XYZ file of C-alpha atoms in Angstrom:
170
model
C -0.450 -2.952 39.724
C -3.219 -2.874 42.225
C -5.246 -0.915 39.607
C -6.213 -4.478 37.906
C -8.404 -4.973 40.884
C -10.825 -2.525 39.641
C -11.281 -5.452 36.821
C -10.411 -8.307 38.379
C -12.917 -7.861 41.694
C -16.066 -7.338 39.594
C -15.055 -9.747 37.196
C -14.858 -12.343 39.829
C -17.941 -11.431 41.877
C -20.252 -11.437 38.506
C -18.620 -15.006 37.547
C -19.213 -16.158 41.026
C -22.733 -15.249 40.646
C -23.218 -16.797 37.492
C -21.477 -20.060 38.787
C -23.899 -20.027 41.547
C -26.912 -19.699 39.455
C -25.989 -22.148 37.009
C -25.135 -24.639 39.657
C -28.445 -24.187 40.976
C -30.006 -24.567 37.446
C -27.850 -27.947 36.910
C -29.247 -29.076 40.232
C -32.703 -28.697 39.127
C -32.329 -30.362 35.869
C -30.747 -33.190 37.465
C -33.959 -33.546 39.770
C -36.069 -33.661 36.901
C -34.110 -36.035 35.187
C -34.704 -39.020 37.888
C -37.322 -41.048 36.428
C -37.708 -43.684 39.242
C -36.393 -44.681 42.400
C -37.244 -48.325 43.310
C -36.021 -51.490 45.165
C -35.064 -54.462 43.286
C -37.260 -57.051 42.969
C -37.920 -60.110 40.657
C -39.267 -57.685 38.356
C -39.984 -54.077 38.390
C -42.393 -52.061 36.512
C -41.517 -48.523 35.413
C -43.225 -46.277 33.463
C -40.534 -44.233 31.261
C -41.847 -41.062 29.881
C -39.558 -40.555 26.828
C -37.185 -42.689 24.438
C -33.549 -42.497 25.055
C -30.813 -43.583 27.221
C -31.537 -44.179 30.950
C -28.887 -44.768 33.528
C -29.329 -47.071 36.413
C -27.387 -46.220 39.384
C -27.344 -48.483 42.296
C -27.309 -47.703 46.140
C -26.443 -50.112 48.638
C -23.518 -51.827 50.544
C -20.473 -52.803 48.754
C -21.493 -56.516 48.817
C -24.761 -56.122 47.218
C -23.178 -53.909 44.654
C -20.371 -56.255 43.891
C -23.105 -59.018 43.670
C -25.231 -57.216 41.073
C -22.296 -57.726 38.487
C -23.487 -61.200 38.167
C -27.198 -60.198 37.475
C -28.637 -60.394 34.085
C -30.730 -57.311 33.375
C -33.280 -57.147 30.831
C -35.711 -54.668 29.761
C -38.882 -55.357 27.575
C -41.670 -53.134 26.715
C -45.150 -54.024 28.522
C -47.136 -53.538 25.394
C -45.170 -54.174 22.275
C -42.555 -56.658 23.794
C -39.579 -54.759 22.244
C -36.449 -55.134 24.279
C -34.309 -52.599 25.558
C -30.496 -52.333 24.857
C -28.897 -52.922 28.240
C -25.209 -52.311 28.590
C -23.448 -52.970 31.654
C -20.883 -50.708 33.356
C -17.484 -52.090 32.710
C -15.375 -50.317 35.577
C -15.197 -52.183 38.994
C -16.521 -49.209 40.901
C -17.231 -50.807 44.297
C -13.556 -52.496 44.661
C -11.974 -49.779 46.828
C -15.420 -48.517 48.703
C -15.698 -48.578 52.105
C -18.714 -50.901 53.442
C -21.371 -48.273 53.689
C -23.915 -47.154 51.349
C -22.960 -45.265 47.908
C -23.807 -44.819 44.398
C -22.599 -46.953 41.754
C -23.210 -46.975 38.064
C -24.879 -50.407 37.491
C -25.925 -49.992 33.607
C -27.255 -48.009 30.806
C -30.413 -48.893 29.122
C -31.555 -47.575 25.729
C -35.238 -47.871 24.735
C -37.257 -46.789 21.529
C -40.521 -45.986 22.835
C -41.902 -44.522 25.880
C -44.212 -46.334 28.195
C -44.723 -49.351 30.770
C -41.388 -51.210 30.810
C -40.489 -54.308 32.511
C -37.074 -54.485 34.475
C -35.886 -58.019 34.898
C -33.097 -59.483 36.920
C -31.668 -63.141 36.176
C -29.246 -64.995 38.078
C -30.329 -63.148 41.188
C -30.421 -65.433 44.256
C -33.444 -65.183 46.424
C -31.250 -64.167 49.590
C -29.718 -61.244 47.749
C -28.836 -58.188 49.794
C -31.153 -54.951 49.461
C -30.117 -52.885 46.003
C -32.096 -49.731 45.054
C -31.637 -48.361 42.063
C -32.160 -44.936 40.700
C -33.050 -44.256 37.079
C -32.180 -41.336 35.264
C -32.818 -40.297 31.707
C -29.556 -39.143 30.082
C -30.136 -35.465 28.781
C -27.447 -33.732 26.477
C -28.887 -30.031 27.887
C -28.176 -31.283 31.325
C -24.820 -32.452 30.533
C -24.230 -28.957 28.769
C -25.565 -27.154 31.949
C -23.296 -29.234 34.161
C -20.259 -28.306 32.012
C -21.273 -24.646 31.935
C -21.307 -24.851 35.754
C -18.109 -26.307 35.972
C -16.265 -23.804 33.738
C -17.953 -20.848 35.166
C -16.731 -22.044 38.762
C -13.231 -22.667 37.439
C -13.197 -19.247 35.981
C -14.176 -17.779 39.399
C -11.534 -19.770 41.038
C -8.681 -18.454 38.717
C -10.267 -14.881 38.798
C -10.198 -15.269 42.949
C -6.698 -16.467 42.597
C -5.690 -13.649 40.599
C -7.072 -10.893 42.689
C -5.421 -12.355 45.647
C -2.149 -12.383 43.855
C -2.493 -8.956 43.034
C -3.745 -7.880 46.453
C -0.852 -9.646 48.295
C 2.064 -8.627 45.709
C 4.559 -6.369 47.151
């Protein structure tokens, strides 16, 4: 039975190496997809490099993130006046979180053309708590890379457990 280790250990090592490379690749892709990080003001001007879907993730205290739920977020192309399709996150993500900074998905925004976009926040009180938004472009290649990394990491874990089971079996 232990002769199977000649097969499982090299497969485990090879899969682990591939998983580490895939995780690094995914991290680089995610870093490249971050388009802007900015503190919320009455209006923010953003230069968005390509059309598509952007996700706005809020960074702030629990109370600040809860307060954002009441805001009306709109996007408008500065030159053409075209409106962005803004869809709010529906899950109450900040409900059970401790009162410390964290990340919460606030909205997704679909734009038709690259360029300078105005983000405006209606119903925002002037004394609102500080919220920072990180805007990332959604790319299917990044999502595929993340799924590949997850699959390789899972396969590595299974092969590692199989090898340990074979080794310690009497």
